[in-house]
Tab-separated table of C-alpha atoms in Angstrom:
chain	number	residue	atom	x	y	z
A	1497	MET	CA	0.070	28.441	0.839
A	1498	GLY	CA	-1.103	25.041	-0.321
A	1499	LEU	CA	-0.536	21.762	1.404
A	1500	ILE	CA	2.332	19.570	0.268
A	1501	MET	CA	1.367	15.952	-0.387
A	1502	VAL	CA	4.085	13.475	0.591
A	1503	LEU	CA	4.045	10.191	-1.314
A	1504	VAL	CA	6.005	7.108	-0.323
A	1505	CYS	CA	5.926	3.540	-1.552
A	1506	LEU	CA	3.810	1.172	0.514
A	1507	ARG	CA	6.856	-0.849	1.571
A	1508	GLN	CA	8.086	2.129	3.644
A	1509	MET	CA	4.973	2.209	5.828
A	1510	LYS	CA	5.345	0.876	9.368
A	1511	LYS	CA	3.001	-1.440	11.274
A	1512	ASN	CA	-0.215	0.257	12.486
A	1513	SER	CA	0.204	3.222	10.138
A	1514	HIS	CA	-2.646	4.418	7.918
A	1515	GLY	CA	-2.675	5.882	4.446
A	1516	THR	CA	-4.425	6.363	1.124
A	1517	ILE	CA	-3.349	4.840	-2.161
A	1518	LYS	CA	-2.556	7.526	-4.726
A	1519	LYS	CA	-0.932	5.733	-7.657
A	1520	ILE	CA	0.044	2.272	-8.878
A	1521	ASN	CA	3.124	1.908	-11.070
A	1522	GLY	CA	4.367	-1.103	-12.985
A	1523	SER	CA	3.411	-3.165	-16.002
A	1524	ARG	CA	-0.208	-3.320	-17.120
A	1525	GLU	CA	-0.415	-6.905	-15.941
A	1526	MET	CA	0.917	-6.074	-12.472
A	1527	GLU	CA	-1.323	-2.995	-12.166
A	1528	ARG	CA	-4.347	-5.134	-13.083
A	1529	ARG	CA	-3.387	-7.798	-10.543
A	1530	ILE	CA	-3.081	-5.176	-7.804
A	1531	ARG	CA	-6.422	-3.568	-8.773
A	1532	ASP	CA	-8.055	-7.020	-8.740
A	1533	LEU	CA	-7.065	-7.268	-5.067
A	1534	GLY	CA	-9.098	-4.113	-4.400
A	1535	LEU	CA	-6.147	-1.726	-4.312
A	1536	PHE	CA	-6.578	1.405	-6.441
A	1537	ALA	CA	-6.291	5.185	-6.099
A	1538	GLY	CA	-8.404	6.525	-3.237
A	1539	VAL	CA	-8.501	3.342	-1.147
A	1540	LYS	CA	-7.673	3.857	2.539
A	1541	PHE	CA	-5.743	1.156	4.374
A	1542	LYS	CA	-3.970	0.233	7.596
A	1543	VAL	CA	-0.702	-1.693	7.730
A	1544	GLU	CA	-1.625	-4.597	10.016
A	1545	GLY	CA	1.742	-6.261	10.181
A	1546	ARG	CA	4.799	-7.722	8.529
A	1547	ALA	CA	6.407	-11.119	8.483
A	1548	PRO	CA	9.611	-11.518	10.540
A	1549	LEU	CA	11.805	-10.824	7.495
A	1550	LYS	CA	9.574	-7.831	6.512
A	1551	ASP	CA	8.060	-9.673	3.528
A	1552	PRO	CA	5.084	-9.871	3.002
A	1553	VAL	CA	3.155	-6.900	4.360
A	1554	ALA	CA	-0.437	-7.350	5.606
A	1555	LEU	CA	-3.010	-4.635	4.928
A	1556	ARG	CA	-6.504	-4.046	6.291
A	1557	LEU	CA	-9.023	-2.542	3.839
A	1558	ASP	CA	-12.436	-2.059	5.419
A	1559	ASN	CA	-13.488	-5.654	6.210
A	1560	CYS	CA	-10.751	-7.352	4.233
A	1561	LYS	CA	-7.166	-8.324	5.013
A	1562	ILE	CA	-4.681	-8.903	2.185
A	1563	THR	CA	-0.954	-9.510	1.958
A	1564	LEU	CA	1.482	-8.201	-0.633
A	1565	ARG	CA	5.056	-9.113	-1.383
A	1566	ASN	CA	7.539	-6.261	-1.147
A	1567	ASN	CA	8.052	-6.221	-4.919
A	1568	GLU	CA	4.301	-5.508	-5.258
A	1569	ALA	CA	4.265	-2.988	-2.397
A	1570	ASP	CA	7.098	-1.089	-4.123
A	1571	LEU	CA	4.738	-0.309	-7.020
A	1572	ILE	CA	2.076	1.339	-4.851
A	1573	MET	CA	2.518	5.024	-4.014
A	1574	VAL	CA	0.614	6.137	-0.927
A	1575	GLU	CA	-0.039	9.259	1.098
A	1576	PRO	CA	0.616	8.525	4.793
A	1577	GLU	CA	-2.098	9.753	7.153
A	1578	GLY	CA	-0.992	12.345	9.675
A	1579	GLY	CA	2.660	12.130	8.655
A	1580	GLU	CA	2.921	8.457	9.656
A	1581	ILE	CA	5.525	6.456	7.788
């Protein structure tokens, strides 16, 4: 039997969870903006935190920390590491 890959949108990830970006949806302009931030398929990340109202979400990529609004995070499909969501 093969492994089943579970994909969720980035917004669903909880603080301190890890994952890998698998796909970016949205308009060409929005996809380009997200890629320009260093987010593209294959990139591993950690959710560092969220603002009190859950928007924005802060991510750690290697040596870099970025924040995304929830409407941007909704466009990014990720594979949670170790079943973390």
